[in-house]
Short mmCIF file of C-alpha atoms in Angstrom, two decimals:
data_model
loop_
_atom_site.label_atom_id
_atom_site.label_comp_id
_atom_site.label_asym_id
_atom_site.label_seq_id
_atom_site.Cartn_x
_atom_site.Cartn_y
_atom_site.Cartn_z
CA MET A 1 0.00 0.00 0.00
CA ALA A 2 2.76 2.44 0.88
CA ALA A 3 4.63 1.60 -2.33
CA GLU A 4 1.50 2.22 -4.33
CA GLY A 5 1.11 5.59 -2.63
CA ILE A 6 4.60 6.62 -3.64
CA THR A 7 4.04 5.68 -7.28
CA ASP A 8 0.75 7.52 -7.38
CA THR A 9 2.39 10.60 -5.89
CA MET A 10 5.08 10.43 -8.53
CA ARG A 11 2.50 10.18 -11.28
CA ASP A 12 -0.12 12.65 -10.07
CA ARG A 13 1.59 15.27 -7.97
CA VAL A 14 4.32 17.85 -8.38
CA VAL A 15 5.85 18.07 -4.90
CA LEU A 16 7.19 21.38 -3.58
CA GLY A 17 10.09 20.68 -1.25
CA GLU A 18 11.98 23.13 0.89
CA PHE A 19 14.80 23.60 -1.59
CA GLY A 20 13.34 22.48 -4.87
CA VAL A 21 10.46 21.02 -6.80
CA ARG A 22 10.24 17.25 -7.43
CA ASN A 23 8.38 15.11 -9.98
CA VAL A 24 8.07 17.98 -12.40
CA HIS A 25 8.04 16.09 -15.68
CA THR A 26 5.24 13.93 -17.00
CA THR A 27 6.33 10.31 -16.70
CA ASP A 28 3.18 8.37 -17.41
CA PHE A 29 4.21 6.99 -20.79
CA PRO A 30 3.72 3.33 -21.78
CA GLY A 31 6.38 1.11 -20.29
CA ASN A 32 7.49 3.37 -17.46
CA TYR A 33 5.26 1.93 -14.73
CA PRO A 34 4.59 -1.82 -14.74
CA GLY A 35 0.96 -2.56 -14.12
CA TYR A 36 -0.33 0.80 -15.32
CA GLU A 37 -2.15 1.25 -18.64
CA ASP A 38 -0.53 4.36 -20.08
CA ALA A 39 -1.04 4.01 -23.83
CA TRP A 40 -3.26 6.69 -25.32
CA ASP A 41 -6.92 5.81 -25.06
CA GLN A 42 -9.36 8.43 -26.30
CA ARG A 43 -12.26 6.92 -24.37
CA ARG A 44 -10.37 6.92 -21.09
CA PHE A 45 -9.32 10.52 -21.71
CA GLU A 46 -12.89 11.58 -22.44
CA GLU A 47 -14.18 9.93 -19.28
CA ALA A 48 -11.63 11.66 -17.06
CA PHE A 49 -11.63 15.07 -18.75
CA ARG A 50 -13.85 17.91 -17.61
CA VAL A 51 -14.02 21.71 -17.85
CA ASP A 52 -15.48 23.73 -14.97
CA ILE A 53 -16.22 27.42 -15.50
CA ILE A 54 -15.54 29.26 -12.26
CA ARG A 55 -16.10 32.92 -13.03
CA GLU A 56 -17.04 34.99 -16.04
CA GLU A 57 -16.79 38.75 -15.90
CA GLU A 58 -16.63 41.56 -18.40
CA GLY A 59 -13.58 40.53 -20.42
CA ALA A 60 -12.13 37.99 -17.97
CA LEU A 61 -12.76 34.27 -17.64
CA GLU A 62 -11.52 31.78 -15.05
CA PHE A 63 -12.02 28.11 -15.75
CA ASP A 64 -10.57 24.73 -14.78
CA MET A 65 -9.36 22.06 -17.17
CA VAL A 66 -9.02 18.72 -15.44
CA GLY A 67 -7.49 15.60 -16.92
CA ILE A 68 -5.19 17.09 -19.52
CA ASP A 69 -1.41 17.19 -19.73
CA ALA A 70 0.90 20.18 -19.38
CA ALA A 71 2.05 19.98 -23.01
CA ILE A 72 -1.44 20.57 -24.36
CA ALA A 73 -2.51 23.12 -21.74
CA ASN A 74 0.65 25.06 -22.49
CA ALA A 75 -0.04 24.84 -26.22
CA PHE A 76 -3.42 26.51 -25.63
CA ARG A 77 -1.82 29.22 -23.52
CA ARG A 78 0.87 29.92 -26.13
CA ILE A 79 -1.71 30.10 -28.90
CA LEU A 80 -3.91 32.48 -26.87
CA LEU A 81 -0.96 34.82 -26.42
CA ALA A 82 0.61 34.69 -29.85
CA GLU A 83 -1.43 33.04 -32.57
CA VAL A 84 -5.06 34.12 -32.30
CA PRO A 85 -5.43 36.85 -34.95
CA THR A 86 -6.81 40.34 -34.42
CA MET A 87 -7.02 43.60 -36.38
CA ALA A 88 -4.63 46.43 -35.51
CA VAL A 89 -3.31 49.56 -37.18
CA GLU A 90 -0.35 48.65 -39.36
CA LYS A 91 0.19 51.49 -41.85
CA VAL A 92 -0.21 55.15 -40.94
CA PHE A 93 -0.30 57.67 -43.80
CA VAL A 94 0.68 61.02 -42.27
CA TYR A 95 -0.73 63.93 -44.23
CA ASN A 96 -0.09 66.54 -41.59
CA ASN A 97 1.48 66.23 -38.15
CA THR A 98 2.53 69.50 -36.53
CA SER A 99 2.21 68.18 -32.96
CA ILE A 100 5.27 67.59 -30.84
CA VAL A 101 4.75 63.82 -31.00
CA GLN A 102 7.05 62.55 -33.74
CA ASP A 103 5.48 60.70 -36.69
CA GLU A 104 6.94 57.33 -35.82
CA ILE A 105 6.04 57.61 -32.14
CA LEU A 106 2.49 58.57 -33.12
CA ALA A 107 2.31 55.61 -35.52
CA HIS A 108 3.59 53.27 -32.81
CA ARG A 109 0.97 54.47 -30.34
CA LEU A 110 -1.82 54.14 -32.90
CA GLY A 111 -0.76 50.57 -33.59
CA LEU A 112 -1.15 49.58 -29.97
CA ILE A 113 -4.77 50.75 -29.73
CA PRO A 114 -7.13 47.71 -29.67
CA ILE A 115 -9.67 47.92 -32.48
CA ARG A 116 -13.14 46.47 -31.99
CA ALA A 117 -13.39 44.51 -35.23
CA ASP A 118 -14.08 40.78 -35.45
CA PRO A 119 -10.96 39.40 -37.19
CA ARG A 120 -12.91 36.40 -38.48
CA LEU A 121 -14.68 38.72 -40.95
CA PHE A 122 -11.40 39.66 -42.63
CA GLU A 123 -8.63 37.93 -44.56
CA TYR A 124 -4.90 38.24 -44.15
CA ARG A 125 -3.29 40.70 -46.51
CA ASN A 126 -1.34 39.10 -49.35
CA GLN A 127 2.40 39.40 -49.07
CA GLY A 128 3.74 42.28 -51.10
CA ASP A 129 0.35 43.98 -51.44
CA GLU A 130 0.94 47.59 -50.49
CA GLU A 131 -2.52 49.06 -50.96
CA GLY A 132 -4.86 46.45 -49.56
CA THR A 133 -8.38 45.53 -50.62
CA GLU A 134 -11.69 45.86 -48.84
CA ILE A 135 -11.61 42.28 -47.58
CA ASP A 136 -8.32 42.67 -45.72
CA THR A 137 -8.14 46.31 -44.66
CA LEU A 138 -10.01 48.64 -42.33
CA GLN A 139 -9.42 52.33 -42.82
CA PHE A 140 -9.58 54.87 -40.02
CA GLN A 141 -9.05 58.60 -40.07
CA LEU A 142 -7.78 60.86 -37.32
CA LYS A 143 -8.14 64.54 -38.18
CA ILE A 144 -8.00 67.03 -35.37
CA LYS A 145 -6.86 70.60 -34.92
CA CYS A 146 -6.33 72.48 -31.70
CA SER A 147 -7.52 76.09 -31.42
CA ARG A 148 -7.69 78.78 -28.77
CA ASN A 149 -10.93 79.39 -26.91
CA PRO A 150 -11.85 83.06 -27.35
CA GLN A 151 -14.30 82.92 -24.42
CA ALA A 152 -11.74 81.82 -21.85
CA ALA A 153 -11.20 83.95 -18.75
CA LYS A 154 -8.16 86.25 -18.91
CA GLU A 155 -6.21 84.83 -15.97
CA SER A 156 -7.21 81.18 -16.47
CA SER A 157 -4.37 78.68 -16.76
CA ASP A 158 -6.47 75.55 -17.12
CA PRO A 159 -5.85 74.03 -20.54
CA ASN A 160 -9.37 72.55 -20.57
CA GLU A 161 -10.73 76.09 -20.53
CA LEU A 162 -8.16 77.78 -22.71
CA TYR A 163 -8.08 75.43 -25.70
CA PHE A 164 -10.40 73.35 -27.85
CA ASN A 165 -9.32 69.79 -28.83
CA HIS A 166 -6.03 69.90 -27.01
CA LYS A 167 -6.27 66.24 -25.99
CA VAL A 168 -6.42 63.70 -28.81
CA TYR A 169 -8.35 60.64 -27.66
CA SER A 170 -9.05 57.34 -29.43
CA LYS A 171 -12.67 58.42 -29.76
CA HIS A 172 -11.53 60.91 -32.41
CA MET A 173 -10.65 58.01 -34.73
CA THR A 174 -13.40 57.56 -37.32
CA TRP A 175 -14.00 54.61 -39.61
CA VAL A 176 -13.74 55.36 -43.33
CA PRO A 177 -15.40 52.51 -45.28
CA LEU A 178 -13.42 51.20 -48.24
CA GLY A 179 -15.09 50.02 -51.44
CA ASN A 180 -18.19 47.98 -50.65
CA GLN A 181 -17.60 47.70 -46.92
CA THR A 182 -20.80 49.63 -46.15
CA ASP A 183 -22.71 46.86 -47.92
CA LEU A 184 -20.63 44.03 -46.49
CA PHE A 185 -20.95 45.30 -42.91
CA PRO A 186 -24.22 47.25 -42.78
CA ASP A 187 -24.58 47.48 -39.03
CA ALA A 188 -20.97 47.13 -38.04
CA ASP A 189 -19.49 49.77 -35.82
CA PHE A 190 -15.72 49.62 -36.20
CA ARG A 191 -13.96 51.72 -33.63
CA PRO A 192 -11.34 51.40 -30.90
CA VAL A 193 -12.41 49.30 -27.93
CA HIS A 194 -11.84 52.16 -25.48
CA ASP A 195 -12.81 55.77 -26.18
CA ASP A 196 -10.56 57.37 -23.62
CA ILE A 197 -7.06 56.33 -24.69
CA LEU A 198 -4.97 59.51 -24.83
CA ILE A 199 -2.95 59.55 -28.05
CA ALA A 200 -1.33 63.00 -28.07
CA LEU A 201 -1.53 66.52 -26.63
CA LEU A 202 -1.86 69.60 -28.83
CA ARG A 203 -1.65 73.36 -28.49
CA PRO A 204 -3.30 75.99 -30.68
CA GLY A 205 -2.18 75.81 -34.29
CA GLN A 206 -1.07 72.18 -34.05
CA GLU A 207 -2.82 69.64 -36.17
CA ILE A 208 -2.86 65.90 -36.75
CA ASP A 209 -4.24 64.53 -40.02
CA VAL A 210 -3.51 60.83 -40.57
CA LEU A 211 -5.11 57.93 -42.38
CA MET A 212 -4.65 54.45 -40.88
CA HIS A 213 -4.88 51.01 -42.41
CA CYS A 214 -5.70 48.11 -40.05
CA VAL A 215 -4.74 44.62 -41.07
CA LYS A 216 -5.16 41.16 -39.59
CA GLY A 217 -2.13 39.78 -37.81
CA ILE A 218 -0.97 37.52 -34.99
CA GLY A 219 0.89 38.21 -31.77
CA LYS A 220 3.94 36.29 -32.99
CA ASP A 221 4.48 39.02 -35.56
CA HIS A 222 3.93 41.99 -33.26
CA ALA A 223 2.55 42.13 -29.72
CA LYS A 224 -0.07 44.70 -30.76
CA PHE A 225 -1.97 41.83 -32.42
CA SER A 226 -2.26 39.83 -29.18
CA PRO A 227 -5.96 39.51 -28.23
CA VAL A 228 -5.41 38.89 -24.53
CA ALA A 229 -4.33 41.26 -21.80
CA THR A 230 -2.83 38.08 -20.50
CA ALA A 231 -3.63 34.39 -20.44
CA SER A 232 -2.09 32.23 -17.76
CA TYR A 233 -2.65 29.05 -15.85
CA ARG A 234 -1.63 27.57 -12.54
CA LEU A 235 -1.89 24.06 -11.17
CA LEU A 236 -4.33 23.24 -8.40
CA PRO A 237 -2.57 23.28 -5.02
CA ASP A 238 -2.76 20.18 -2.84
CA ILE A 239 -1.89 20.54 0.86
CA THR A 240 -1.74 17.42 3.01
CA LEU A 241 -1.25 17.38 6.76
CA LEU A 242 0.90 14.34 7.49
CA GLN A 243 0.04 14.37 11.19
CA PRO A 244 -2.69 15.99 13.27
CA ILE A 245 -1.71 19.52 14.24
CA GLU A 246 -3.20 21.02 17.36
CA ASP A 247 -3.39 24.11 19.55
CA GLU A 248 -0.66 26.68 19.10
CA ALA A 249 0.91 24.86 16.22
CA ALA A 250 -2.47 24.94 14.49
CA GLU A 251 -2.66 28.70 14.91
CA THR A 252 0.83 29.15 13.47
CA LEU A 253 -0.03 26.86 10.62
CA GLN A 254 -3.09 28.90 9.76
CA LYS A 255 -0.96 32.05 9.54
CA CYS A 256 1.55 30.33 7.22
CA PHE A 257 -0.97 29.98 4.43
CA SER A 258 -3.22 32.41 2.56
CA PRO A 259 -6.45 33.27 4.41
CA GLY A 260 -9.14 30.64 4.06
CA VAL A 261 -6.82 27.72 3.32
CA ILE A 262 -6.52 26.28 6.84
CA GLU A 263 -9.43 26.30 9.24
CA ILE A 264 -9.31 25.54 12.94
CA GLN A 265 -11.95 23.23 14.37
CA LYS A 266 -12.62 22.62 18.05
CA ILE A 267 -12.74 18.88 18.61
CA LYS A 268 -13.13 17.70 22.22
CA GLY A 269 -11.95 21.04 23.51
CA LYS A 270 -8.71 21.03 21.48
CA LYS A 271 -8.06 23.22 18.45
CA VAL A 272 -7.33 21.03 15.42
CA ALA A 273 -6.20 22.31 12.03
CA ARG A 274 -7.84 21.12 8.82
CA VAL A 275 -7.26 21.99 5.18
CA ALA A 276 -10.43 23.81 4.14
CA ASN A 277 -9.72 25.14 0.65
CA ALA A 278 -6.29 24.51 -0.81
CA ARG A 279 -7.23 26.25 -4.06
CA LEU A 280 -6.87 29.69 -2.49
CA ASP A 281 -3.24 29.23 -1.56
CA THR A 282 -0.40 31.00 -3.35
CA PHE A 283 2.37 28.77 -1.94
CA SER A 284 4.61 31.28 -0.23
CA ARG A 285 6.28 28.29 1.53
CA GLU A 286 6.23 30.15 4.82
CA VAL A 287 5.64 26.81 6.53
CA PHE A 288 9.22 25.73 5.76
CA ARG A 289 10.53 28.51 7.95
CA HIS A 290 9.06 26.88 11.06
CA GLU A 291 11.13 23.94 12.32
CA ASN A 292 8.23 22.36 14.19
CA LEU A 293 5.87 22.48 11.19
CA LYS A 294 7.95 21.84 8.10
CA ASN A 295 7.91 18.05 8.30
CA LEU A 296 4.23 17.80 9.12
CA VAL A 297 2.91 19.26 5.87
CA ARG A 298 3.29 18.13 2.27
CA LEU A 299 2.90 20.91 -0.33
CA ALA A 300 2.11 19.62 -3.78
CA ARG A 301 0.26 20.47 -6.95
CA VAL A 302 -2.14 18.24 -8.85
CA ARG A 303 -0.38 17.56 -12.12
CA ASN A 304 -3.35 17.44 -14.47
CA HIS A 305 -5.65 20.14 -13.02
CA TYR A 306 -5.15 23.54 -14.64
CA ILE A 307 -6.78 26.76 -13.44
CA PHE A 308 -6.81 29.01 -16.48
CA SER A 309 -7.28 32.75 -16.31
CA VAL A 310 -7.93 34.56 -19.61
CA GLU A 311 -8.30 38.35 -19.76
CA SER A 312 -9.32 39.78 -23.10
CA THR A 313 -8.40 43.26 -24.39
CA GLY A 314 -12.03 43.65 -25.41
CA ILE A 315 -11.83 42.75 -29.09
CA LEU A 316 -13.36 39.30 -28.63
CA PRO A 317 -14.97 37.82 -25.50
CA PRO A 318 -12.63 35.43 -23.62
CA ASP A 319 -14.65 32.29 -24.29
CA VAL A 320 -14.52 32.98 -28.04
CA LEU A 321 -10.74 33.41 -27.72
CA VAL A 322 -10.36 30.01 -26.05
CA SER A 323 -12.48 28.35 -28.72
CA GLU A 324 -10.45 30.01 -31.46
CA ALA A 325 -7.19 28.91 -29.83
CA ILE A 326 -8.34 25.28 -29.76
CA LYS A 327 -9.39 25.52 -33.42
CA ILE A 328 -5.98 26.94 -34.34
CA LEU A 329 -4.21 23.95 -32.78
CA MET A 330 -6.51 21.67 -34.77
CA GLY A 331 -5.64 23.66 -37.88
CA LYS A 332 -1.93 23.09 -37.30
CA CYS A 333 -2.44 19.32 -37.03
CA GLN A 334 -4.60 19.32 -40.15
CA ARG A 335 -1.93 21.20 -42.07
CA PHE A 336 0.63 18.49 -41.42
CA LEU A 337 -1.82 15.70 -42.08
CA ASN A 338 -2.49 17.27 -45.47
CA GLU A 339 1.23 17.53 -46.14
CA LEU A 340 1.72 13.87 -45.26
CA ASP A 341 -1.05 12.89 -47.64
CA SER A 342 0.14 15.09 -50.48
CA VAL A 343 3.74 13.81 -50.49
CA PRO A 344 3.74 10.85 -52.90
CA LEU A 345 4.52 7.60 -51.13
CA GLU A 346 7.86 6.32 -52.30
CA MET B 1 11.52 12.61 -49.58
CA ALA B 2 11.60 16.43 -49.51
CA GLU B 3 8.84 18.23 -51.39
CA GLU B 4 9.68 19.72 -54.73
CA GLY B 5 8.01 22.76 -56.22
CA GLU B 6 7.90 26.49 -55.76
CA ARG B 7 5.78 26.65 -52.63
CA LYS B 8 7.63 26.36 -49.34
CA ALA B 9 7.49 22.83 -47.97
CA ALA B 10 6.05 22.75 -44.48
CA LEU B 11 7.24 19.23 -43.79
CA GLU B 12 10.42 17.45 -44.83
CA THR B 13 11.85 14.15 -43.77
CA VAL B 14 15.44 13.16 -43.23
CA GLN B 15 16.44 9.56 -43.03
CA ALA B 16 19.88 8.06 -42.58
CA ASP B 17 21.12 5.73 -45.34
CA GLY B 18 20.76 2.08 -44.63
CA THR B 19 17.86 2.29 -42.21
CA ASP B 20 14.50 0.99 -43.27
CA GLY B 21 12.10 3.76 -42.40
CA ASN B 22 11.58 3.07 -38.73
CA CYS B 23 13.69 5.97 -37.51
CA VAL B 24 13.03 9.26 -39.27
CA THR B 25 13.57 12.92 -38.47
CA PHE B 26 10.74 15.18 -39.61
CA VAL B 27 11.60 18.82 -40.19
CA LEU B 28 8.51 20.93 -39.48
CA HIS B 29 8.73 24.51 -40.77
CA ASP B 30 7.09 27.52 -39.08
CA GLU B 31 6.55 25.59 -35.86
CA ASP B 32 7.82 25.86 -32.30
CA HIS B 33 7.16 24.44 -28.84
CA THR B 34 3.41 24.96 -29.25
CA LEU B 35 2.95 22.08 -31.65
CA GLY B 36 6.29 20.38 -30.92
CA ASN B 37 5.71 19.62 -27.25
CA SER B 38 2.05 18.67 -27.56
CA LEU B 39 2.75 16.40 -30.54
CA ARG B 40 5.70 14.83 -28.73
CA TYR B 41 3.43 13.99 -25.79
CA MET B 42 0.84 12.34 -28.06
CA VAL B 43 3.47 10.32 -29.96
CA MET B 44 5.13 9.20 -26.71
CA LYS B 45 1.79 7.78 -25.55
CA ASN B 46 2.02 5.28 -28.38
CA PRO B 47 3.46 1.95 -27.15
CA ASP B 48 5.07 1.22 -30.53
CA VAL B 49 7.37 4.22 -30.24
CA GLU B 50 10.81 3.59 -28.81
CA PHE B 51 12.05 7.17 -28.98
CA CYS B 52 10.41 10.50 -29.65
CA GLY B 53 11.85 13.95 -29.19
CA TYR B 54 11.98 17.36 -30.78
CA CYS B 55 14.43 20.22 -30.80
CA ILE B 56 14.55 23.74 -32.14
CA THR B 57 17.71 23.85 -34.22
CA HIS B 58 18.32 27.58 -33.82
CA PRO B 59 16.13 30.18 -32.13
CA SER B 60 16.36 32.48 -35.13
CA GLU B 61 14.89 29.88 -37.47
CA SER B 62 11.33 28.78 -36.86
CA LYS B 63 11.60 25.09 -37.56
CA ILE B 64 11.78 22.00 -35.39
CA ASN B 65 13.45 18.63 -35.84
CA PHE B 66 11.00 15.98 -34.71
CA ARG B 67 12.51 12.50 -34.42
CA ILE B 68 10.59 9.26 -34.10
CA GLN B 69 12.11 5.81 -33.70
CA THR B 70 9.79 2.84 -33.62
CA ARG B 71 10.20 -0.63 -32.19
CA GLY B 72 10.36 -3.34 -34.79
CA THR B 73 9.73 -2.52 -38.42
CA LEU B 74 6.78 -0.14 -38.22
CA PRO B 75 7.46 2.86 -40.50
CA ALA B 76 7.94 6.03 -38.47
CA VAL B 77 5.33 7.91 -40.47
CA GLU B 78 2.60 5.82 -38.85
CA PRO B 79 3.08 7.02 -35.23
CA PHE B 80 3.49 10.56 -36.61
CA ARG B 81 0.17 10.36 -38.40
CA LYS B 82 -1.48 8.70 -35.40
CA GLY B 83 -0.10 11.39 -33.08
CA LEU B 84 -1.53 14.14 -35.28
CA ASN B 85 -4.90 12.41 -35.44
CA ASP B 86 -4.96 11.82 -31.68
CA LEU B 87 -4.09 15.46 -31.03
CA MET B 88 -6.94 16.53 -33.32
CA GLY B 89 -9.24 14.21 -31.37
CA VAL B 90 -8.13 15.74 -28.07
CA CYS B 91 -8.69 19.28 -29.35
CA GLN B 92 -12.11 18.42 -30.71
CA HIS B 93 -13.17 16.90 -27.40
CA VAL B 94 -11.76 19.83 -25.40
CA LEU B 95 -13.62 22.26 -27.67
CA ASN B 96 -16.91 20.40 -27.31
CA THR B 97 -16.56 20.09 -23.53
CA PHE B 98 -15.58 23.76 -23.12
CA GLU B 99 -18.47 25.04 -25.20
CA ARG B 100 -20.92 22.79 -23.39
CA SER B 101 -19.62 23.95 -20.01
CA MET B 102 -19.91 27.61 -21.07
CA LYS B 103 -23.51 27.06 -22.13
CA GLU B 104 -24.40 25.32 -18.88
CA PHE B 105 -22.67 28.00 -16.81
CA ARG B 106 -24.51 30.80 -18.58
CA ALA B 107 -27.86 28.99 -18.34
CA GLN B 108 -27.30 28.46 -14.63
CA ARG B 109 -26.43 32.12 -14.15
CA GLU B 110 -29.60 33.17 -15.94
CA GLU B 111 -31.62 30.94 -13.65
CA GLU B 112 -30.01 32.38 -10.56
CA MET B 113 -30.76 35.91 -11.70
CA GLN B 114 -34.46 35.14 -11.97
#
């Protein structure tokens, strides 16, 4: 029984020791453990796999994926960050820029503004195509001029009173339909996700007049195309008390972990510690600093339980992003399957 | 076994002389750890595979060398194909489960609001 316990720990848990982490790599491949069935079985995977949605807010999603391996969970995370396409400003045609923000700095800032446009409605631009067509380009215009307010009080020094249009916000960007885009997207409202992104500051007489072309791209090419504020995962914590811990030691133990992880129960007049909710813990390893406690607790993580957190920049809702990421991984596999089939068998 | 033609080959194979097809290195272009690691995991789960590994030859070039060696005389293309198909199966199931869970979560939230 004890030997079985050790093998199961090696297979299912990543153990956090005082000076290092053990059992990090996946080892459950066929042949490694006698008596265990480790060959890939789709039915067994489907029985054990589940997705639990924990929280969905405006633009953020937290969900659990249980029963999957690190390689695949990481693939989803990498695709969310770098390979889900979005639309962003790529080319800026500067007709007039007399502000103190240099042309290239202004162009860089415009590129980073998230644009509310569903990238699935557009195609990638062909390589070498400088002008773009209506199916792969969105055109925006930013035309603004700062002027003095003649009605301002004589002694006022507040720029909001003295000048008109001295702050250039993203709400001043207007969509200019190309070709037949008004027919293709009759009720679409293409604009930046946020209206209050400050682009530049102007003073009277200064003017910005630029035309912008948005194209479809992926985060691998430039980070402005990344659709997530961030996407990350962590493994579910697993705290085991190896011996009963009572009284003062229980109080100290409760302080070693994040609030809510350890709860103290009164059993027969004595205070006994119990692990209430290991999920809340952030593993500061404070317990290893106490000589009387460090051998009584085992800190580990469950190897195949991933707590994903996806925050979107607002272009697409986070659940759509996760679905798109999974489809992109399928697309990669399909690409190579097609290549295998198209190479003539020799 | 490399592809001929003007379009860039996405997949090439390299095989040492004298071997009979059961140990092959696949060169996958425009790929990195995203597909490499997940595909390696799926191929390793195959009991016919004796060795499977991948490496990124140089960080400036986006291609990976993916090597498969099989036990016995099974051609190495077979575990590669099976790994790709299994990975597609995993993704399809994950997608279905995720979308179903999202629907259930939203339906439950609607109920709670009422």
